Amino acid sequence: MIWSQLRRRLWRSSALFAAILLATTGFTVLTGTVNTSRLQVTGEVDANFRGAYDILVRPKGARTAVENERGTVAPNQLSGTNGGITTAQYRAIQAVQGVEVAAPIATLGSTLVSSTAQVDVTDLVDRSKTRQLIRLDPVFLSDRGLSRGVRGSTYVYITRRPIIGVDTGRSVGNTTYYTDGTIAQNTEYCDSGVLEVQEDGTRKRVCGASLSSWQEDYAGLRTPQFDVHSLLPDGRFLDGAAAGDITYATDRIVVNVWWLTIVGLAAVDPAAEARLLGLDQALVSGRYLRQDEAGDPARKVRLPVLTAAQPQVDETLRVALSTVDDDLVRKMPGTRSDVVHAWLDKTALIPAGTRTFDTRAPQPDAVFEQPTLSVSFVLRSGLPRYDTAADGTLRPVASAEAPGSWMANSPVMGGGGTPSLVFDTAFRDVKVVNAEPFMAADPVGVFDPAKLQGFSGLSRVPLETYRSPEAEGADARSRELLGERPLAPSSNPAGYLISAPQLITTLAAVPGLIGAKAADQAISAVRVRVADVRTLDELTRERIRRIAEEISTATGLDVDITVGSSLQPQHVELAAGALGRPELRLTELWSRKGVAVAIMEAIDRKSVLLFGLILVVCVLFLANATTAAVRDRRRELAVLACVGWPRHRLAALVTGEVAAVGLAAGLVSAGLAVPLSRVVDVPAGTSQALAAIPLALLLAVVSAVVPAIKAARAHPGAALAPLVSPVRRVPRSRTGHTVLSAALRNTRRRPGRTLLAAAAVALGVGAFTTLLTLTWVFHGNVTGTLLGDAVSLRVRAVDTVAVAATLLLAVLALADVLYLNVRERSAELATLQAAGWGDGALTRLIAYEGVLIGAAGALAGAGVGLFFVDRFATAVPATAVAVTAAAALAGAALSGLAAVLPALSVRRLRLSTLLAQE
């Protein structure tokens, strides 16, 4: 019976077969896009979720207000975290089960490293002149040349006249003895200086260097340096300090411009650092630190350090060279220094070129002729504070202290040695933490930060240890001012950006630097790597969470899970600096914690919702086709009921026919799934394709249950009656007798049929709105970080396929409803045609009905879509409202288009045949 019915009504069976085939194949392909999306996300996350460590332990209260509010951490924040973890707490962390490596780091602060820039001025010497004066004006540039720190000028006095040096062994108090026996009394403006033998044989002091007044100009920004050189008859030069001893004569005049750079200093456990980052493998020369080696400046034991191979500050020394007018130079011998410098401030200079020196990595200064670093005390910098603008931009707050005020009571060398860039605007508080003004460091090895064990650049952890922060210009003006280069740290410990450590020593050396008591709690952070972490599945996440909780309980410290962190752009407005830098709008890469976990949770939620919505679309599409097929056979089923068929047999007949068609459609769908998935670039395996067979059978049976029950319960007399509406008195329409008014009355005349068509439209619009908005919400949740952007780019294509295919399935369901609706009303339409309605009017009538039904369904679907978005996306964003409105308009328009073909199909039916059917 089932087989004969299928053959006898081949067109109906074919339509049902096509519906099941489309639904099953569509579900298989669409779920393949969801699986592909999830696999892409999982693969991307698993490849990039891990940074250098998984858990970061910091002192209690180390989190900033911005971190607590936003979950983001500024780059190199460890630079402002100075101690707070005790040795006992570190041991407790090591003892937690599951900890593979616990690597402590003590951010000691920064230190001043002494170096010199050697400026050769020999080529500027005019050997024909008796006396001449060369001037060097050093300027320190930072912030890509936008900030300029000045230093007092250096003068080089060169004379062909004999000079007599000071007898330092005999000179005492205000009396100066010279090597020829001359005795001179010191005065306020001439308390030093060699004697120059004049043309008439007299001896006069060269007092240019006697203007030093460190009380008034402690940093040496105005006090000039004054060097005297004698040009010997043989063409060599003799420094005035060695006057009379020609063994010190040289062929060239080289001026040493003292240059102090401030670099970061940190202490680590050498063994733990080697296991965590492979620091021992990053050496480019020398040896690695030994576990227990230490220095003691008080006992003149040199501090063992590793030095960075490249400088991590943006600092340039530019020396402008010039010569001074000869008439002024002739008057200098015997003239008080204050008078000389008053002349020099007013005299015209003759430019003689510039010399430029870039900052270099810390290394022994060649001037001292020994393989040691000369460093000066230890500075500790605090963290910058921020104000937040309405758009989320951060504004660093300038310190209330005057720039460079921290030097007032500190053992800075002064006299021209102070780095002039420390007088730029301060954004951090600075203090001196040790009493030893001078230390010697032994650079045992040089390491290259770029050779540290590589981890994904998409998931760099917060509080990076060896990477100095940079900030790109956020607008065209800032980028132009910076010369299309990023803003980098300078030698200002109070600056907004400060460098990562360039000197690394051992924890064993810390007591000798800051004392044993302070050293016991000098650890700034402990970076923890958890054992056996390979993927970021739920079990791994729970294990990391448990270990972090145990560390927090055992130590009472701030513990953060950093696995899965990624970089996120943060806009910063940096106020203008005191040394010339204008206001800049910058973009920094801050670390956002937990990005990978958020991505995995977001894709899980999205996958569940996509599966559910796709399944609902397919089931309702198929249920509509099955219902239409049963409605079309209502008379046949009524006849069978009249001849004695029981209800359960009628239901079994309908269910069996649909199940047979579903089984056949499932077999065909299984064969089409694999090649079709390749066409749309969505991988579908054999197992997934074979799953289409039971799926098609299940969908067919489920969709046939309700129509079969209705067919079995229908009264034979009602089923055999024509599908016409009962006669009712309809009030006169105020809209007149127009095609639009007739369409409006038709939608109200058959509410059940109208609701069915509207439901199809609502289904399509609601599914489209929900899918598209959820896809947007997913991307919104994960984008904004480097890892999130990479994941978003990977899944966006398959998300688009899923949304588009679901909308297409819903539109086909709508067209099916409208087509069956027209077929059922074909006699009514034929009557209107017989009454004189033209083909155009009938076509417009059906199109208007489709638009009206579609508009009603689109509004309902939009509401349903927003409801789901609000439920599953926490809030309804403004973009979702715009998407919903566009989807509703598109649904109404597609309803009209879907109604055109059913309306045109009426023209192909003969009028006599249509009337005879009733």
PDB file of N, CA and C in Angstrom, residues 378-412:
ATOM      1  N   VAL A 378      71.271  52.245  43.537  1.00  0.00           N
ATOM      2  CA  VAL A 378      70.088  51.585  42.984  1.00  0.00           C
ATOM      3  C   VAL A 378      68.880  52.479  43.206  1.00  0.00           C
ATOM      4  N   LEU A 379      68.117  52.684  42.152  1.00  0.00           N
ATOM      5  CA  LEU A 379      66.895  53.487  42.203  1.00  0.00           C
ATOM      6  C   LEU A 379      65.689  52.579  42.078  1.00  0.00           C
ATOM      7  N   ARG A 380      64.615  52.911  42.765  1.00  0.00           N
ATOM      8  CA  ARG A 380      63.370  52.172  42.617  1.00  0.00           C
ATOM      9  C   ARG A 380      62.290  53.110  42.118  1.00  0.00           C
ATOM     10  N   SER A 381      61.644  52.679  41.055  1.00  0.00           N
ATOM     11  CA  SER A 381      60.573  53.473  40.445  1.00  0.00           C
ATOM     12  C   SER A 381      59.224  52.855  40.784  1.00  0.00           C
ATOM     13  N   GLY A 382      58.256  53.699  41.074  1.00  0.00           N
ATOM     14  CA  GLY A 382      56.901  53.226  41.302  1.00  0.00           C
ATOM     15  C   GLY A 382      56.157  53.024  39.999  1.00  0.00           C
ATOM     16  N   LEU A 383      54.868  52.743  40.094  1.00  0.00           N
ATOM     17  CA  LEU A 383      54.023  52.555  38.909  1.00  0.00           C
ATOM     18  C   LEU A 383      53.318  53.852  38.562  1.00  0.00           C
ATOM     19  N   PRO A 384      53.087  54.108  37.296  1.00  0.00           N
ATOM     20  CA  PRO A 384      52.316  55.315  36.928  1.00  0.00           C
ATOM     21  C   PRO A 384      50.868  55.184  37.358  1.00  0.00           C
ATOM     22  N   ARG A 385      50.232  56.307  37.593  1.00  0.00           N
ATOM     23  CA  ARG A 385      48.801  56.363  37.913  1.00  0.00           C
ATOM     24  C   ARG A 385      48.069  56.943  36.715  1.00  0.00           C
ATOM     25  N   TYR A 386      46.791  56.586  36.587  1.00  0.00           N
ATOM     26  CA  TYR A 386      46.039  56.950  35.390  1.00  0.00           C
ATOM     27  C   TYR A 386      44.720  57.616  35.749  1.00  0.00           C
ATOM     28  N   ASP A 387      44.324  58.546  34.895  1.00  0.00           N
ATOM     29  CA  ASP A 387      42.944  59.003  34.812  1.00  0.00           C
ATOM     30  C   ASP A 387      42.338  58.359  33.571  1.00  0.00           C
ATOM     31  N   THR A 388      41.033  58.123  33.602  1.00  0.00           N
ATOM     32  CA  THR A 388      40.369  57.452  32.489  1.00  0.00           C
ATOM     33  C   THR A 388      39.408  58.415  31.803  1.00  0.00           C
ATOM     34  N   ALA A 389      39.545  58.546  30.474  1.00  0.00           N
ATOM     35  CA  ALA A 389      38.640  59.382  29.699  1.00  0.00           C
ATOM     36  C   ALA A 389      37.337  58.634  29.434  1.00  0.00           C
ATOM     37  N   ALA A 390      36.353  59.372  28.910  1.00  0.00           N
ATOM     38  CA  ALA A 390      35.039  58.774  28.674  1.00  0.00           C
ATOM     39  C   ALA A 390      35.102  57.647  27.661  1.00  0.00           C
ATOM     40  N   ASP A 391      36.029  57.717  26.701  1.00  0.00           N
ATOM     41  CA  ASP A 391      36.128  56.677  25.679  1.00  0.00           C
ATOM     42  C   ASP A 391      37.050  55.534  26.089  1.00  0.00           C
ATOM     43  N   GLY A 392      37.491  55.505  27.345  1.00  0.00           N
ATOM     44  CA  GLY A 392      38.357  54.435  27.818  1.00  0.00           C
ATOM     45  C   GLY A 392      39.836  54.711  27.678  1.00  0.00           C
ATOM     46  N   THR A 393      40.197  55.838  27.074  1.00  0.00           N
ATOM     47  CA  THR A 393      41.608  56.192  26.943  1.00  0.00           C
ATOM     48  C   THR A 393      42.199  56.498  28.316  1.00  0.00           C
ATOM     49  N   LEU A 394      43.421  56.031  28.545  1.00  0.00           N
ATOM     50  CA  LEU A 394      44.102  56.270  29.811  1.00  0.00           C
ATOM     51  C   LEU A 394      45.019  57.480  29.692  1.00  0.00           C
ATOM     52  N   ARG A 395      45.037  58.293  30.750  1.00  0.00           N
ATOM     53  CA  ARG A 395      45.911  59.471  30.800  1.00  0.00           C
ATOM     54  C   ARG A 395      46.847  59.340  32.001  1.00  0.00           C
ATOM     55  N   PRO A 396      48.140  59.056  31.780  1.00  0.00           N
ATOM     56  CA  PRO A 396      49.077  58.986  32.905  1.00  0.00           C
ATOM     57  C   PRO A 396      49.122  60.315  33.652  1.00  0.00           C
ATOM     58  N   VAL A 397      49.123  60.228  34.970  1.00  0.00           N
ATOM     59  CA  VAL A 397      49.111  61.424  35.819  1.00  0.00           C
ATOM     60  C   VAL A 397      50.548  61.805  36.154  1.00  0.00           C
ATOM     61  N   ALA A 398      50.896  63.067  35.866  1.00  0.00           N
ATOM     62  CA  ALA A 398      52.245  63.545  36.174  1.00  0.00           C
ATOM     63  C   ALA A 398      52.440  63.624  37.678  1.00  0.00           C
ATOM     64  N   SER A 399      53.659  63.298  38.132  1.00  0.00           N
ATOM     65  CA  SER A 399      53.974  63.312  39.549  1.00  0.00           C
ATOM     66  C   SER A 399      53.960  64.736  40.088  1.00  0.00           C
ATOM     67  N   ALA A 400      53.550  64.861  41.345  1.00  0.00           N
ATOM     68  CA  ALA A 400      53.526  66.179  41.974  1.00  0.00           C
ATOM     69  C   ALA A 400      54.935  66.668  42.289  1.00  0.00           C
ATOM     70  N   GLU A 401      55.899  65.755  42.378  1.00  0.00           N
ATOM     71  CA  GLU A 401      57.282  66.140  42.656  1.00  0.00           C
ATOM     72  C   GLU A 401      57.913  66.778  41.425  1.00  0.00           C
ATOM     73  N   ALA A 402      58.832  67.695  41.668  1.00  0.00           N
ATOM     74  CA  ALA A 402      59.536  68.334  40.563  1.00  0.00           C
ATOM     75  C   ALA A 402      60.425  67.321  39.869  1.00  0.00           C
ATOM     76  N   PRO A 403      60.548  67.401  38.547  1.00  0.00           N
ATOM     77  CA  PRO A 403      61.408  66.453  37.826  1.00  0.00           C
ATOM     78  C   PRO A 403      62.830  66.471  38.373  1.00  0.00           C
ATOM     79  N   GLY A 404      63.370  65.281  38.648  1.00  0.00           N
ATOM     80  CA  GLY A 404      64.731  65.174  39.146  1.00  0.00           C
ATOM     81  C   GLY A 404      64.905  65.489  40.608  1.00  0.00           C
ATOM     82  N   SER A 405      63.793  65.743  41.338  1.00  0.00           N
ATOM     83  CA  SER A 405      63.923  66.125  42.744  1.00  0.00           C
ATOM     84  C   SER A 405      64.469  64.997  43.601  1.00  0.00           C
ATOM     85  N   TRP A 406      64.348  63.756  43.138  1.00  0.00           N
ATOM     86  CA  TRP A 406      64.864  62.623  43.909  1.00  0.00           C
ATOM     87  C   TRP A 406      66.381  62.689  44.081  1.00  0.00           C
ATOM     88  N   MET A 407      67.078  63.515  43.276  1.00  0.00           N
ATOM     89  CA  MET A 407      68.540  63.592  43.371  1.00  0.00           C
ATOM     90  C   MET A 407      69.015  64.473  44.511  1.00  0.00           C
ATOM     91  N   ALA A 408      68.099  65.223  45.137  1.00  0.00           N
ATOM     92  CA  ALA A 408      68.512  66.245  46.096  1.00  0.00           C
ATOM     93  C   ALA A 408      69.408  65.693  47.196  1.00  0.00           C
ATOM     94  N   ASN A 409      69.022  64.540  47.754  1.00  0.00           N
ATOM     95  CA  ASN A 409      69.805  63.966  48.855  1.00  0.00           C
ATOM     96  C   ASN A 409      70.400  62.612  48.478  1.00  0.00           C
ATOM     97  N   SER A 410      70.712  62.464  47.216  1.00  0.00           N
ATOM     98  CA  SER A 410      71.243  61.185  46.765  1.00  0.00           C
ATOM     99  C   SER A 410      72.693  61.344  46.350  1.00  0.00           C
ATOM    100  N   PRO A 411      73.431  60.262  46.345  1.00  0.00           N
ATOM    101  CA  PRO A 411      74.861  60.336  46.016  1.00  0.00           C
ATOM    102  C   PRO A 411      75.119  60.377  44.515  1.00  0.00           C
ATOM    103  N   VAL A 412      74.433  61.264  43.797  1.00  0.00           N
ATOM    104  CA  VAL A 412      74.673  61.402  42.363  1.00  0.00           C
ATOM    105  C   VAL A 412      76.022  62.066  42.161  1.00  0.00           C
TER     106      VAL A 412
END
